[in-house]
Short mmCIF file of C-alpha atoms and ligand atoms in Angstrom, two decimals:
data_model
loop_
_atom_site.label_atom_id
_atom_site.label_comp_id
_atom_site.label_asym_id
_atom_site.label_seq_id
_atom_site.Cartn_x
_atom_site.Cartn_y
_atom_site.Cartn_z
CA MET A 22 1.33 -16.80 3.34
CA GLN A 23 -1.60 -14.39 3.85
CA PRO A 24 -5.06 -16.41 3.34
CA PHE A 25 -6.36 -16.47 -0.15
CA PRO A 26 -10.00 -16.49 -0.68
CA VAL A 27 -11.52 -18.33 -3.53
CA PRO A 28 -12.63 -15.63 -6.10
CA PRO A 29 -16.23 -15.95 -6.89
CA ASP A 30 -17.43 -17.42 -9.93
CA GLU A 31 -19.37 -14.22 -11.28
CA ILE A 32 -18.12 -12.13 -14.49
CA PRO A 33 -19.37 -8.38 -14.81
CA VAL A 34 -22.15 -8.53 -18.05
CA GLY A 35 -23.37 -5.13 -18.55
CA GLY A 36 -22.97 -4.25 -15.22
CA VAL A 37 -24.57 -6.85 -13.71
CA TRP A 38 -22.05 -9.60 -11.66
CA GLN A 39 -23.54 -13.21 -12.74
CA ARG A 40 -22.08 -16.50 -14.24
CA GLY A 41 -20.62 -16.92 -17.47
CA ARG A 42 -23.08 -19.20 -19.37
CA GLY A 43 -20.72 -21.10 -21.75
CA SER A 44 -18.58 -23.89 -20.56
CA ALA A 45 -16.34 -23.81 -17.29
CA SER A 46 -12.74 -23.24 -17.13
CA ARG A 47 -10.52 -23.96 -14.01
CA CYS A 48 -7.62 -21.52 -13.28
CA VAL A 49 -4.65 -23.59 -11.70
CA ASP A 50 -2.04 -22.47 -9.80
CA PRO A 51 1.19 -23.28 -11.58
CA ALA A 52 3.63 -23.83 -8.94
CA ASP A 53 1.96 -26.37 -7.69
CA GLY A 54 -0.80 -28.12 -9.90
CA SER A 55 -4.30 -26.50 -7.51
CA VAL A 56 -6.89 -25.57 -8.79
CA VAL A 57 -6.97 -21.63 -7.56
CA ALA A 58 -10.84 -21.46 -9.33
CA SER A 59 -13.07 -22.19 -11.90
CA ILE A 60 -14.78 -18.93 -14.09
CA HIS A 61 -17.47 -19.49 -16.11
CA ALA A 62 -17.29 -18.22 -19.64
CA ALA A 63 -19.39 -15.86 -21.25
CA ASP A 64 -21.47 -17.47 -23.82
CA SER A 65 -22.98 -15.05 -27.19
CA ALA A 66 -25.81 -13.34 -25.43
CA GLN A 67 -23.59 -11.97 -22.67
CA VAL A 68 -21.06 -10.56 -25.35
CA ASP A 69 -24.64 -9.19 -27.00
CA ALA A 70 -25.80 -8.00 -23.35
CA ALA A 71 -22.53 -6.54 -22.70
CA ALA A 72 -21.83 -4.67 -26.08
CA ALA A 73 -25.72 -3.66 -25.51
CA ALA A 74 -24.99 -1.98 -22.26
CA GLY A 75 -22.05 -0.79 -23.38
CA ALA A 76 -23.32 1.29 -26.33
CA ALA A 77 -26.01 2.55 -23.77
CA ALA A 78 -23.70 3.19 -20.75
CA ALA A 79 -21.75 5.52 -23.65
CA ALA A 80 -24.07 7.49 -24.50
CA ASP A 81 -25.53 8.16 -21.47
CA PRO A 82 -25.66 12.17 -20.98
CA ALA A 83 -24.45 10.89 -17.08
CA TRP A 84 -21.17 9.79 -18.85
CA ARG A 85 -21.12 11.26 -22.03
CA ASP A 86 -21.65 14.88 -21.05
CA LEU A 87 -18.72 14.47 -17.77
CA LEU A 88 -16.05 17.40 -18.63
CA PRO A 89 -12.37 15.66 -18.82
CA HIS A 90 -11.72 16.94 -15.30
CA GLN A 91 -14.60 14.98 -13.94
CA ARG A 92 -13.80 12.06 -16.22
CA ALA A 93 -10.37 12.10 -14.50
CA ARG A 94 -11.19 11.81 -11.04
CA LEU A 95 -13.26 8.54 -11.73
CA LEU A 96 -9.94 7.70 -13.10
CA CYS A 97 -7.84 8.57 -9.97
CA ARG A 98 -10.51 6.87 -7.97
CA VAL A 99 -9.28 3.91 -9.49
CA ALA A 100 -5.99 4.92 -9.59
CA ASP A 101 -6.69 4.48 -5.59
CA ALA A 102 -8.26 1.59 -5.43
CA ILE A 103 -5.75 -0.60 -6.99
CA GLU A 104 -3.14 0.68 -4.57
CA GLU A 105 -5.36 0.08 -1.57
CA HIS A 106 -5.76 -3.01 -2.83
CA ALA A 107 -2.00 -3.81 -4.44
CA SER A 108 -1.04 -6.73 -2.14
CA GLU A 109 -4.19 -9.10 -2.90
CA LEU A 110 -3.98 -8.41 -6.81
CA ALA A 111 -0.67 -8.95 -6.57
CA LEU A 112 -1.38 -12.36 -5.15
CA LEU A 113 -4.31 -12.60 -7.27
CA GLN A 114 -2.10 -12.56 -10.12
CA THR A 115 0.64 -15.23 -9.29
CA ARG A 116 -1.50 -17.55 -8.35
CA ASN A 117 -3.12 -17.70 -11.42
CA THR A 118 0.73 -17.32 -13.78
CA GLY A 119 3.18 -18.06 -11.66
CA LYS A 120 5.20 -15.19 -11.68
CA ALA A 121 6.94 -14.06 -8.94
CA LEU A 122 5.39 -11.34 -6.16
CA ALA A 123 7.95 -8.60 -7.19
CA GLU A 124 6.66 -8.58 -10.80
CA THR A 125 3.19 -9.13 -9.82
CA SER A 126 3.48 -6.21 -7.40
CA ALA A 127 5.34 -4.47 -9.78
CA LEU A 128 2.92 -4.89 -12.37
CA VAL A 129 -0.41 -3.88 -9.69
CA ALA A 130 1.48 -0.37 -9.29
CA SER A 131 2.06 0.65 -12.89
CA ALA A 132 -1.64 -0.35 -13.65
CA ALA A 133 -2.92 2.13 -10.75
CA GLY A 134 0.10 4.73 -12.48
CA THR A 135 -1.62 4.27 -16.03
CA PHE A 136 -5.01 4.94 -14.88
CA ARG A 137 -3.49 8.17 -12.80
CA TYR A 138 -1.38 9.04 -16.44
CA TYR A 139 -4.54 9.02 -18.42
CA ALA A 140 -6.21 10.50 -15.79
CA ALA A 141 -3.39 13.80 -15.71
CA ALA A 142 -3.51 13.22 -19.71
CA LEU A 143 -7.08 13.94 -20.37
CA GLU A 144 -7.21 16.97 -18.32
CA THR A 145 -4.50 18.46 -20.42
CA LEU A 146 -4.55 16.98 -23.67
CA GLU A 147 -5.52 19.56 -26.05
CA GLY A 148 -8.12 19.87 -29.19
CA GLU A 149 -6.69 21.56 -32.24
CA LEU A 150 -8.07 24.85 -33.71
CA PRO A 151 -6.07 24.83 -37.41
CA PRO A 152 -5.00 27.94 -39.08
CA ARG A 153 -7.52 29.64 -40.84
CA ARG A 154 -7.69 29.66 -44.73
CA GLY A 155 -11.18 30.85 -45.71
CA PRO A 156 -14.24 32.58 -44.01
CA HIS A 157 -14.65 30.30 -41.67
CA LEU A 158 -13.15 29.06 -38.62
CA THR A 159 -12.49 24.70 -38.25
CA MET A 160 -11.81 23.20 -35.36
CA SER A 161 -11.07 19.76 -34.84
CA VAL A 162 -12.41 17.68 -32.13
CA HIS A 163 -12.13 14.18 -30.95
CA GLU A 164 -15.39 12.08 -30.01
CA PRO A 165 -15.30 8.23 -28.26
CA ILE A 166 -15.90 5.52 -30.64
CA GLY A 167 -18.62 3.99 -28.02
CA VAL A 168 -18.03 0.45 -27.57
CA ILE A 169 -13.86 -1.01 -27.32
CA GLY A 170 -13.31 -4.65 -27.87
CA ALA A 171 -9.93 -5.03 -25.86
CA ILE A 172 -8.74 -8.48 -26.12
CA THR A 173 -5.54 -9.37 -23.73
CA PRO A 174 -3.31 -11.99 -23.06
CA TRP A 175 -1.79 -14.56 -19.89
CA ASN A 176 1.34 -12.97 -19.31
CA SER A 177 0.96 -9.22 -17.42
CA PRO A 178 -2.80 -9.31 -17.32
CA ILE A 179 -3.05 -6.56 -15.36
CA ALA A 180 -1.11 -4.00 -16.65
CA SER A 181 -1.49 -4.82 -19.97
CA ASP A 182 -5.71 -4.79 -19.50
CA ALA A 183 -4.81 -1.62 -17.90
CA GLN A 184 -2.69 -0.05 -20.53
CA LYS A 185 -6.17 -0.61 -22.58
CA ILE A 186 -9.19 0.20 -20.22
CA ALA A 187 -7.53 3.34 -18.87
CA PRO A 188 -7.20 5.21 -21.81
CA ALA A 189 -10.56 3.93 -23.57
CA LEU A 190 -12.37 5.25 -20.43
CA ALA A 191 -10.32 8.51 -20.67
CA ALA A 192 -11.60 8.72 -24.46
CA GLY A 193 -15.10 8.21 -23.31
CA ASN A 194 -16.01 4.78 -24.62
CA ALA A 195 -17.43 1.83 -23.31
CA VAL A 196 -14.76 -1.26 -22.67
CA LEU A 197 -15.44 -4.82 -23.69
CA LEU A 198 -12.28 -7.02 -22.18
CA LYS A 199 -11.80 -10.28 -23.25
CA PRO A 200 -9.15 -11.63 -21.18
CA ALA A 201 -6.92 -14.68 -21.58
CA GLU A 202 -9.36 -17.83 -20.36
CA ALA A 203 -6.23 -19.31 -18.38
CA THR A 204 -6.21 -16.20 -16.00
CA PRO A 205 -8.87 -14.36 -15.66
CA LEU A 206 -9.37 -13.63 -12.09
CA VAL A 207 -7.37 -10.25 -11.98
CA SER A 208 -8.99 -8.99 -14.37
CA LEU A 209 -11.78 -9.76 -12.89
CA ALA A 210 -11.25 -8.11 -9.58
CA LEU A 211 -9.66 -4.98 -11.04
CA ALA A 212 -13.12 -5.20 -12.09
CA ARG A 213 -15.04 -5.25 -8.89
CA LEU A 214 -12.27 -1.86 -8.10
CA VAL A 215 -13.33 0.22 -11.49
CA HIS A 216 -17.04 -0.25 -10.53
CA ALA A 217 -16.54 0.65 -7.07
CA ALA A 218 -14.29 3.72 -7.39
CA GLY A 219 -17.47 5.13 -9.29
CA VAL A 220 -17.27 4.46 -12.55
CA PRO A 221 -20.78 3.03 -14.58
CA ALA A 222 -21.13 -0.16 -14.29
CA GLY A 223 -22.51 -1.10 -17.55
CA LEU A 224 -19.08 0.58 -19.08
CA LEU A 225 -16.97 -2.33 -18.04
CA SER A 226 -17.02 -5.66 -18.98
CA VAL A 227 -14.96 -8.56 -18.30
CA LEU A 228 -16.23 -11.64 -20.55
CA PRO A 229 -13.54 -14.48 -20.29
CA GLY A 230 -13.66 -17.44 -22.18
CA PRO A 231 -12.08 -19.12 -25.31
CA GLY A 232 -10.66 -16.90 -27.78
CA SER A 233 -12.38 -18.04 -30.80
CA VAL A 234 -15.36 -18.08 -29.62
CA VAL A 235 -15.90 -14.83 -27.36
CA GLY A 236 -12.74 -13.02 -28.53
CA ASP A 237 -14.42 -13.97 -32.19
CA ALA A 238 -17.64 -12.85 -31.03
CA ILE A 239 -16.79 -9.68 -29.47
CA ALA A 240 -14.25 -8.76 -32.55
CA ARG A 241 -17.32 -9.43 -34.70
CA HIS A 242 -20.24 -7.68 -32.79
CA PRO A 243 -21.56 -4.85 -34.70
CA ARG A 244 -21.59 -2.85 -31.53
CA VAL A 245 -17.97 -2.81 -31.28
CA GLY A 246 -16.28 0.28 -33.13
CA LYS A 247 -12.59 -0.66 -32.44
CA LEU A 248 -10.17 -3.66 -31.02
CA ALA A 249 -6.94 -3.15 -29.19
CA PHE A 250 -5.42 -6.07 -28.98
CA THR A 251 -2.09 -7.56 -27.25
CA GLY A 252 -1.57 -11.38 -27.79
CA GLY A 253 0.40 -13.43 -30.91
CA THR A 254 1.12 -12.15 -34.41
CA ALA A 255 -1.41 -15.34 -35.63
CA THR A 256 -4.16 -13.97 -33.72
CA GLY A 257 -3.51 -10.15 -34.79
CA ARG A 258 -3.85 -11.92 -38.25
CA VAL A 259 -6.98 -12.80 -37.99
CA LEU A 260 -8.39 -9.86 -36.03
CA GLY A 261 -6.75 -7.41 -38.43
CA ARG A 262 -8.92 -9.88 -41.14
CA ILE A 263 -12.34 -9.11 -39.19
CA ALA A 264 -11.44 -5.58 -38.66
CA ALA A 265 -10.90 -5.02 -42.19
CA GLU A 266 -13.91 -6.77 -43.42
CA ARG A 267 -15.86 -4.64 -40.82
CA ILE A 268 -13.71 -1.38 -41.67
CA ILE A 269 -12.95 -0.44 -37.88
CA PRO A 270 -9.94 0.56 -36.34
CA VAL A 271 -7.53 -2.11 -34.78
CA THR A 272 -4.32 -1.38 -32.95
CA MET A 273 -2.24 -4.53 -32.09
CA GLU A 274 0.70 -5.31 -29.90
CA LEU A 275 2.18 -8.63 -30.85
CA GLY A 276 5.19 -11.01 -30.67
CA GLY A 277 8.85 -10.25 -31.05
CA LYS A 278 12.36 -12.16 -31.40
CA SER A 279 14.02 -9.57 -29.63
CA PRO A 280 18.11 -8.98 -30.37
CA THR A 281 20.78 -8.01 -27.43
CA ILE A 282 23.72 -6.86 -28.87
CA VAL A 283 27.00 -6.85 -26.68
CA CYS A 284 29.74 -4.44 -28.16
CA PRO A 285 33.15 -5.10 -27.72
CA ASP A 286 33.14 -2.07 -25.63
CA ALA A 287 30.52 -3.58 -23.23
CA ASP A 288 30.59 -3.32 -19.24
CA ALA A 289 30.64 -6.85 -18.39
CA GLU A 290 28.96 -6.89 -15.27
CA SER A 291 26.21 -4.69 -16.43
CA ALA A 292 25.36 -6.53 -19.75
CA VAL A 293 25.37 -10.05 -17.84
CA ALA A 294 22.76 -8.75 -15.22
CA GLY A 295 20.86 -6.95 -18.18
CA ILE A 296 20.53 -9.64 -20.55
CA LEU A 297 19.80 -12.47 -18.13
CA TYR A 298 17.11 -10.01 -16.70
CA GLY A 299 15.76 -9.57 -20.26
CA ILE A 300 15.69 -13.00 -21.19
CA PHE A 301 14.52 -15.01 -18.21
CA SER A 302 12.52 -12.36 -16.11
CA SER A 303 9.25 -13.45 -16.09
CA THR A 304 10.08 -16.76 -16.66
CA GLY A 305 10.84 -15.81 -20.61
CA GLN A 306 7.19 -14.99 -20.84
CA SER A 307 7.22 -11.53 -22.20
CA CYS A 308 6.65 -10.01 -25.86
CA ILE A 309 10.08 -7.82 -25.34
CA ALA A 310 12.01 -10.93 -23.81
CA GLY A 311 15.71 -10.62 -25.74
CA SER A 312 15.84 -13.91 -26.85
CA ARG A 313 18.55 -13.33 -29.79
CA ILE A 314 21.61 -12.47 -27.72
CA PHE A 315 24.40 -11.02 -30.50
CA LEU A 316 28.06 -11.46 -29.01
CA PRO A 317 31.44 -9.98 -30.91
CA ARG A 318 32.96 -13.41 -31.96
CA ALA A 319 36.38 -12.86 -31.06
CA GLU A 320 35.03 -12.90 -27.39
CA TYR A 321 31.96 -15.40 -27.83
CA SER A 322 33.69 -17.64 -25.36
CA ALA A 323 34.16 -15.44 -22.77
CA TRP A 324 30.99 -13.94 -22.67
CA SER A 325 28.92 -17.21 -23.54
CA ARG A 326 30.50 -18.76 -20.02
CA LEU A 327 29.76 -15.86 -18.25
CA LEU A 328 26.16 -16.28 -19.42
CA THR A 329 26.27 -19.21 -18.85
CA GLU A 330 27.74 -19.30 -15.17
CA GLY A 331 24.63 -16.89 -14.70
CA ALA A 332 21.89 -18.79 -15.68
CA GLY A 333 22.74 -21.41 -14.21
CA ALA A 334 22.55 -19.93 -10.69
CA LEU A 335 19.43 -17.93 -11.21
CA ARG A 336 16.98 -19.38 -8.21
CA LEU A 337 13.81 -21.11 -9.25
CA GLY A 338 10.70 -21.58 -7.17
CA PRO A 339 7.06 -20.82 -6.54
CA GLY A 340 6.52 -16.49 -7.28
CA THR A 341 4.99 -16.31 -3.78
CA ASP A 342 8.70 -17.16 -2.30
CA PRO A 343 10.44 -13.71 -2.35
CA SER A 344 14.27 -15.26 -3.33
CA THR A 345 12.23 -16.86 -6.35
CA GLN A 346 13.98 -15.37 -9.44
CA VAL A 347 12.47 -17.82 -11.88
CA GLY A 348 8.60 -18.94 -11.56
CA PRO A 349 7.00 -21.82 -13.27
CA LEU A 350 5.75 -21.19 -16.79
CA ALA A 351 1.61 -19.97 -16.80
CA THR A 352 0.38 -23.34 -17.45
CA PHE A 353 1.69 -26.85 -17.98
CA ALA A 354 0.78 -26.74 -21.86
CA HIS A 355 2.84 -24.25 -22.43
CA ARG A 356 5.61 -25.32 -19.97
CA ASP A 357 5.66 -28.70 -22.50
CA ARG A 358 5.14 -26.26 -25.30
CA VAL A 359 8.57 -25.03 -24.90
CA ALA A 360 10.20 -28.07 -23.50
CA GLY A 361 8.53 -29.44 -27.59
CA MET A 362 10.95 -26.00 -29.29
CA VAL A 363 13.99 -26.73 -26.87
CA ASP A 364 13.91 -30.28 -28.60
CA ARG A 365 13.22 -29.08 -31.97
CA ALA A 366 16.40 -27.10 -31.16
CA ARG A 367 18.36 -29.72 -30.82
CA ASP A 368 17.14 -31.33 -33.56
CA GLU A 369 18.16 -28.48 -35.45
CA GLY A 370 21.67 -29.07 -34.02
CA ALA A 371 21.99 -26.77 -31.10
CA ARG A 372 24.63 -27.21 -28.14
CA VAL A 373 22.57 -26.53 -25.20
CA LEU A 374 24.82 -24.43 -22.79
CA CYS A 375 22.83 -25.19 -19.83
CA GLY A 376 18.96 -25.90 -19.26
CA GLY A 377 17.35 -27.81 -21.70
CA ARG A 378 14.99 -29.30 -19.35
CA ILE A 379 12.29 -29.90 -16.64
CA PRO A 380 14.30 -29.78 -13.76
CA ASP A 381 14.86 -32.93 -11.21
CA SER A 382 14.82 -30.88 -7.85
CA PRO A 383 11.93 -32.58 -6.03
CA ARG A 384 11.09 -29.25 -4.80
CA LEU A 385 9.43 -28.36 -7.91
CA ALA A 386 8.13 -31.43 -8.99
CA GLN A 387 4.37 -30.31 -8.84
CA GLY A 388 5.15 -27.00 -10.62
CA ALA A 389 5.48 -26.35 -14.66
CA TYR A 390 8.95 -25.34 -14.05
CA TYR A 391 11.54 -25.42 -17.22
CA LEU A 392 15.30 -24.76 -16.21
CA PRO A 393 16.86 -21.62 -18.01
CA THR A 394 18.32 -22.74 -21.09
CA LEU A 395 20.78 -21.14 -23.36
CA LEU A 396 21.54 -22.78 -27.10
CA ALA A 397 24.48 -22.18 -28.88
CA GLY A 398 25.54 -23.33 -32.64
CA LEU A 399 22.20 -22.34 -34.69
CA ALA A 400 22.01 -20.14 -38.03
CA VAL A 401 20.29 -16.76 -37.35
CA ASP A 402 17.67 -18.09 -39.85
CA ALA A 403 17.43 -21.46 -37.88
CA LYS A 404 13.54 -22.11 -36.83
CA THR A 405 14.36 -21.37 -33.28
CA CYS A 406 16.24 -18.51 -34.01
CA GLN A 407 13.25 -16.94 -36.30
CA GLU A 408 9.81 -18.26 -34.10
CA GLU A 409 8.92 -16.54 -31.02
CA ILE A 410 9.27 -19.55 -28.14
CA PHE A 411 7.83 -16.84 -25.10
CA GLY A 412 9.72 -19.10 -22.43
CA PRO A 413 13.20 -19.35 -20.91
CA VAL A 414 15.48 -19.86 -23.56
CA GLY A 415 18.03 -17.67 -25.59
CA VAL A 416 20.28 -18.50 -28.23
CA LEU A 417 23.68 -17.04 -28.44
CA LEU A 418 24.52 -15.74 -32.06
CA PRO A 419 28.23 -14.52 -33.15
CA TYR A 420 28.58 -11.69 -35.40
CA ASP A 421 31.95 -10.70 -37.32
CA ASP A 422 31.54 -6.69 -37.75
CA GLU A 423 28.71 -3.88 -37.41
CA GLU A 424 27.28 -4.49 -41.23
CA ASP A 425 26.91 -8.64 -39.92
CA LEU A 426 25.80 -7.61 -36.66
CA VAL A 427 22.50 -5.43 -38.11
CA ALA A 428 21.78 -7.51 -41.13
CA GLN A 429 21.57 -10.83 -38.37
CA ALA A 430 19.92 -8.52 -35.63
CA ASN A 431 17.16 -7.88 -38.79
CA ALA A 432 16.35 -11.14 -40.02
CA THR A 433 13.40 -11.34 -38.77
CA ALA A 434 9.66 -10.87 -38.64
CA PHE A 435 9.43 -9.07 -35.63
CA GLY A 436 10.55 -5.90 -34.94
CA LEU A 437 9.24 -5.19 -31.05
CA ALA A 438 12.50 -4.23 -29.12
CA CYS A 439 16.25 -4.34 -28.77
CA GLY A 440 19.21 -3.88 -26.87
CA VAL A 441 22.64 -2.55 -26.82
CA TRP A 442 25.29 -2.76 -24.93
CA THR A 443 28.19 0.08 -25.50
CA GLU A 444 30.15 2.46 -23.53
CA ASP A 445 30.26 4.18 -27.34
CA TYR A 446 27.23 6.57 -27.93
CA ARG A 447 27.82 7.20 -31.22
CA ARG A 448 27.76 3.18 -31.83
CA ALA A 449 24.72 3.32 -29.96
CA LEU A 450 22.75 5.86 -31.48
CA ARG A 451 24.06 3.64 -34.96
CA LEU A 452 22.32 1.09 -33.65
CA ALA A 453 19.17 2.20 -32.05
CA GLN A 454 18.63 3.65 -36.03
CA ARG A 455 19.52 0.86 -37.81
CA VAL A 456 17.70 -1.89 -36.07
CA GLU A 457 14.16 -2.44 -37.21
CA ALA A 458 12.47 -2.41 -33.84
CA GLY A 459 9.82 -0.43 -31.76
CA THR A 460 11.81 0.04 -28.70
CA VAL A 461 15.55 0.13 -28.46
CA TRP A 462 17.28 -0.21 -24.45
CA VAL A 463 20.95 1.10 -24.35
CA ASN A 464 22.81 -0.28 -21.47
CA THR A 465 19.28 -1.65 -19.87
CA TYR A 466 16.48 -3.49 -20.72
CA LYS A 467 13.23 -4.14 -20.30
CA GLN A 468 12.58 -0.90 -18.64
CA PHE A 469 8.68 0.67 -18.89
CA SER A 470 6.88 4.14 -18.64
CA ILE A 471 3.67 4.64 -19.26
CA SER A 472 4.75 8.10 -20.78
CA THR A 473 6.46 6.69 -23.73
CA PRO A 474 4.64 4.79 -26.51
CA PHE A 475 5.28 1.49 -27.27
CA SER A 476 4.88 0.06 -30.69
CA GLY A 477 5.52 -2.40 -32.41
CA VAL A 478 7.07 -2.55 -36.55
CA LYS A 479 7.49 -5.28 -39.12
CA GLU A 480 4.88 -8.24 -37.70
CA SER A 481 4.79 -7.26 -34.14
CA GLY A 482 1.95 -4.43 -34.15
CA LEU A 483 0.14 -1.85 -35.53
CA GLY A 484 -0.41 1.52 -33.80
CA SER A 485 0.87 2.01 -30.29
CA ASP A 486 -0.04 1.79 -26.58
CA LYS A 487 1.46 4.42 -23.94
CA GLY A 488 1.82 7.96 -24.13
CA ARG A 489 -0.69 10.64 -23.64
CA LEU A 490 -1.80 10.19 -27.60
CA ALA A 491 -2.87 6.72 -26.81
CA ILE A 492 -6.37 8.39 -26.08
CA ARG A 493 -6.49 9.60 -29.53
CA SER A 494 -6.44 6.08 -30.67
CA TYR A 495 -9.86 5.59 -28.87
CA GLN A 496 -11.32 8.98 -30.55
CA ARG A 497 -12.87 9.65 -33.57
CA GLN A 498 -11.48 13.13 -35.33
CA LYS A 499 -13.90 14.74 -36.47
CA SER A 500 -13.71 18.34 -37.84
CA VAL A 501 -16.21 21.53 -37.66
CA TYR A 502 -16.42 24.39 -39.85
CA LEU A 503 -17.69 27.29 -38.24
CA GLY A 504 -18.62 30.07 -41.33
CA LEU A 505 -17.72 33.56 -40.74
CA ALA A 506 -18.88 35.41 -43.71
CA GLU A 507 -21.69 37.73 -43.55
CA GLU A 508 -23.08 37.03 -47.14
CA PRO A 509 -24.65 34.35 -48.67
CA ILE A 510 -22.48 31.84 -50.58
CA GLY A 511 -22.48 33.13 -54.08
CA TRP A 512 -23.17 30.00 -55.91
CA ALA A 513 -26.51 29.93 -55.69
CA LEU A 514 -27.05 33.76 -55.90
CA ARG A 515 -28.62 34.68 -58.93
P1 NAP B 27 -2.79 -15.32 -28.04
O1 NAP B 27 -3.01 -16.65 -28.65
O2 NAP B 27 -2.64 -14.64 -29.40
O3 NAP B 27 -3.61 -14.77 -26.86
C1 NAP B 27 -4.19 -13.87 -26.75
C2 NAP B 27 -5.74 -13.27 -26.64
O4 NAP B 27 -6.31 -13.49 -27.70
C3 NAP B 27 -6.00 -14.32 -25.75
O5 NAP B 27 -7.03 -13.46 -24.91
C4 NAP B 27 -6.91 -15.00 -26.33
O6 NAP B 27 -7.70 -15.78 -25.79
C5 NAP B 27 -7.26 -14.19 -27.46
N1 NAP B 27 -7.59 -14.77 -28.33
C6 NAP B 27 -6.75 -16.29 -29.47
N2 NAP B 27 -7.48 -16.55 -30.80
C7 NAP B 27 -8.35 -15.21 -30.89
C8 NAP B 27 -9.38 -15.24 -31.67
N3 NAP B 27 -9.66 -16.09 -32.69
N4 NAP B 27 -10.37 -14.21 -31.92
C9 NAP B 27 -9.82 -13.51 -30.78
N5 NAP B 27 -9.43 -13.71 -29.68
C10 NAP B 27 -8.62 -14.51 -29.54
O7 NAP B 27 -1.42 -14.72 -27.35
P2 NAP B 27 -1.16 -15.48 -25.86
O8 NAP B 27 -0.44 -16.84 -26.16
O9 NAP B 27 -2.38 -15.84 -24.93
O10 NAP B 27 -0.13 -14.69 -25.35
C11 NAP B 27 1.39 -14.80 -26.05
C12 NAP B 27 1.62 -13.88 -26.85
O11 NAP B 27 1.04 -12.12 -26.80
C13 NAP B 27 3.18 -13.42 -27.29
O12 NAP B 27 2.87 -13.90 -28.69
C14 NAP B 27 3.18 -12.97 -26.69
O13 NAP B 27 4.70 -12.03 -27.66
C15 NAP B 27 2.42 -11.39 -26.86
N6 NAP B 27 2.40 -10.15 -26.04
C16 NAP B 27 2.79 -9.10 -26.88
C17 NAP B 27 2.37 -7.49 -26.35
C18 NAP B 27 3.35 -6.79 -26.95
O14 NAP B 27 2.82 -5.81 -26.03
N7 NAP B 27 4.01 -6.75 -27.78
C19 NAP B 27 2.53 -7.51 -24.71
C20 NAP B 27 2.61 -9.47 -24.22
C21 NAP B 27 2.15 -10.47 -25.09
P3 NAP B 27 -7.18 -17.66 -25.11
O15 NAP B 27 -7.83 -17.48 -23.75
O16 NAP B 27 -8.42 -18.47 -25.89
O17 NAP B 27 -5.85 -17.78 -25.62
#
């Protein structure tokens, strides 16, 4: 394996790299428990300094007056820098999150693509000239908000960071990024590249630390004019309340408990491969994990056997091993939480079809591993079928007909994603319309495109990420009227 330099214990605060003045937090490689780095959190004075520097940098004519194509050029340079450092960034993320290198390499590529995409979108996004309705010309223009508070989770840091930083910078703002306390390393490395690419350093601060302290300070900071959050629904509620009190916009990408639907005519090979990928890739730590697997009751046993055999054959190992399909969970504490939720499923009456425990291989003994697990025998309203586990745990649920299927698929507080496996496009479209979800995949799963908006309905989110119009969600709309009448307004005239 290539040598791994220990990242310095420094964070960028308003353009100056410095030691955080909050508590130190260890970044642990969950594949073997070794400490990768120790990073001090930001304290409230550093949040304050970052916000002040961000506001000043956003208002500085050197940034504010850049034309869209000039800002776009900087974003393209960031994309180039990410691509040049792709293998280091992927390895850093694998060491900090446990994800397989193939996955972290894809996330790094996606981050570069995100910067390039928003550069292109910025250059081509047009303003509006609404039809005239009087002796005036009206323009609808879009201006930067100023300072954006971006808060991201630990499961896919560089990709989720880029999905906020790139459109926010494209829109002309500064960003205060709060990565998850356990996984700040790749976000810090990304900030170095953003600065090195020529983006004024005060425009991006990365402020790691506990969410309830640093995240809270960012959300409440009077200079922060918008919150862009990805994480759990419980935290989303907290941030939504703060945004409501402050009357600032907030976009939220939250949790899920997504249905994956096998129709009677599904192609077995594709469906099994897609379902296993949908629930067990990223070790199930994915907001869009297809964790409720609906099977036609008449063929339930056959599908259940195929899926159980497939899950049992997946290769566990460290993310740095190219043959690994399922890496460790991101932290030991999270592994224990997942194990606890499977124990609770047993108490609810679940049958464990495969997995359901920590692997006993000595090769994996030092890591935060958990076997790919399939559960059966639960009703759709069991806690295990309602709460997000965020681990390698899927529940098999039988259905009788389409009405029963739709009712069960929608019997959840969440509405993030849905998978449908069928050869019948009419049925696919019917289900895509009737299942409450922000994204529906038909005969595929967990595919992403930065040019396609991503959102959740119900308790899975508010607003959208991705797509060219995401730039607009980081701007304020303003209407400008240019009077065209030759005569004064008559009302005040005698
Ligand atoms: P989380 O606990 O909600 O944390 C997400 C981020 O919010 C972290 O940076 C966290 O900091 C911070 N935070 C926590 N409490 C906060 C508070 N009171 N004020 C401000 N910030 C706070 O979620 P997670 O466990 O890291 O991530 C998993 C969740 O994210 C799952 O529910 C998953 O579905 C969701 N997710 C959704 C999407 C999507 O696009 N819909 C994508 C990925 C993940 P700490 O470092 O202290 O935790």
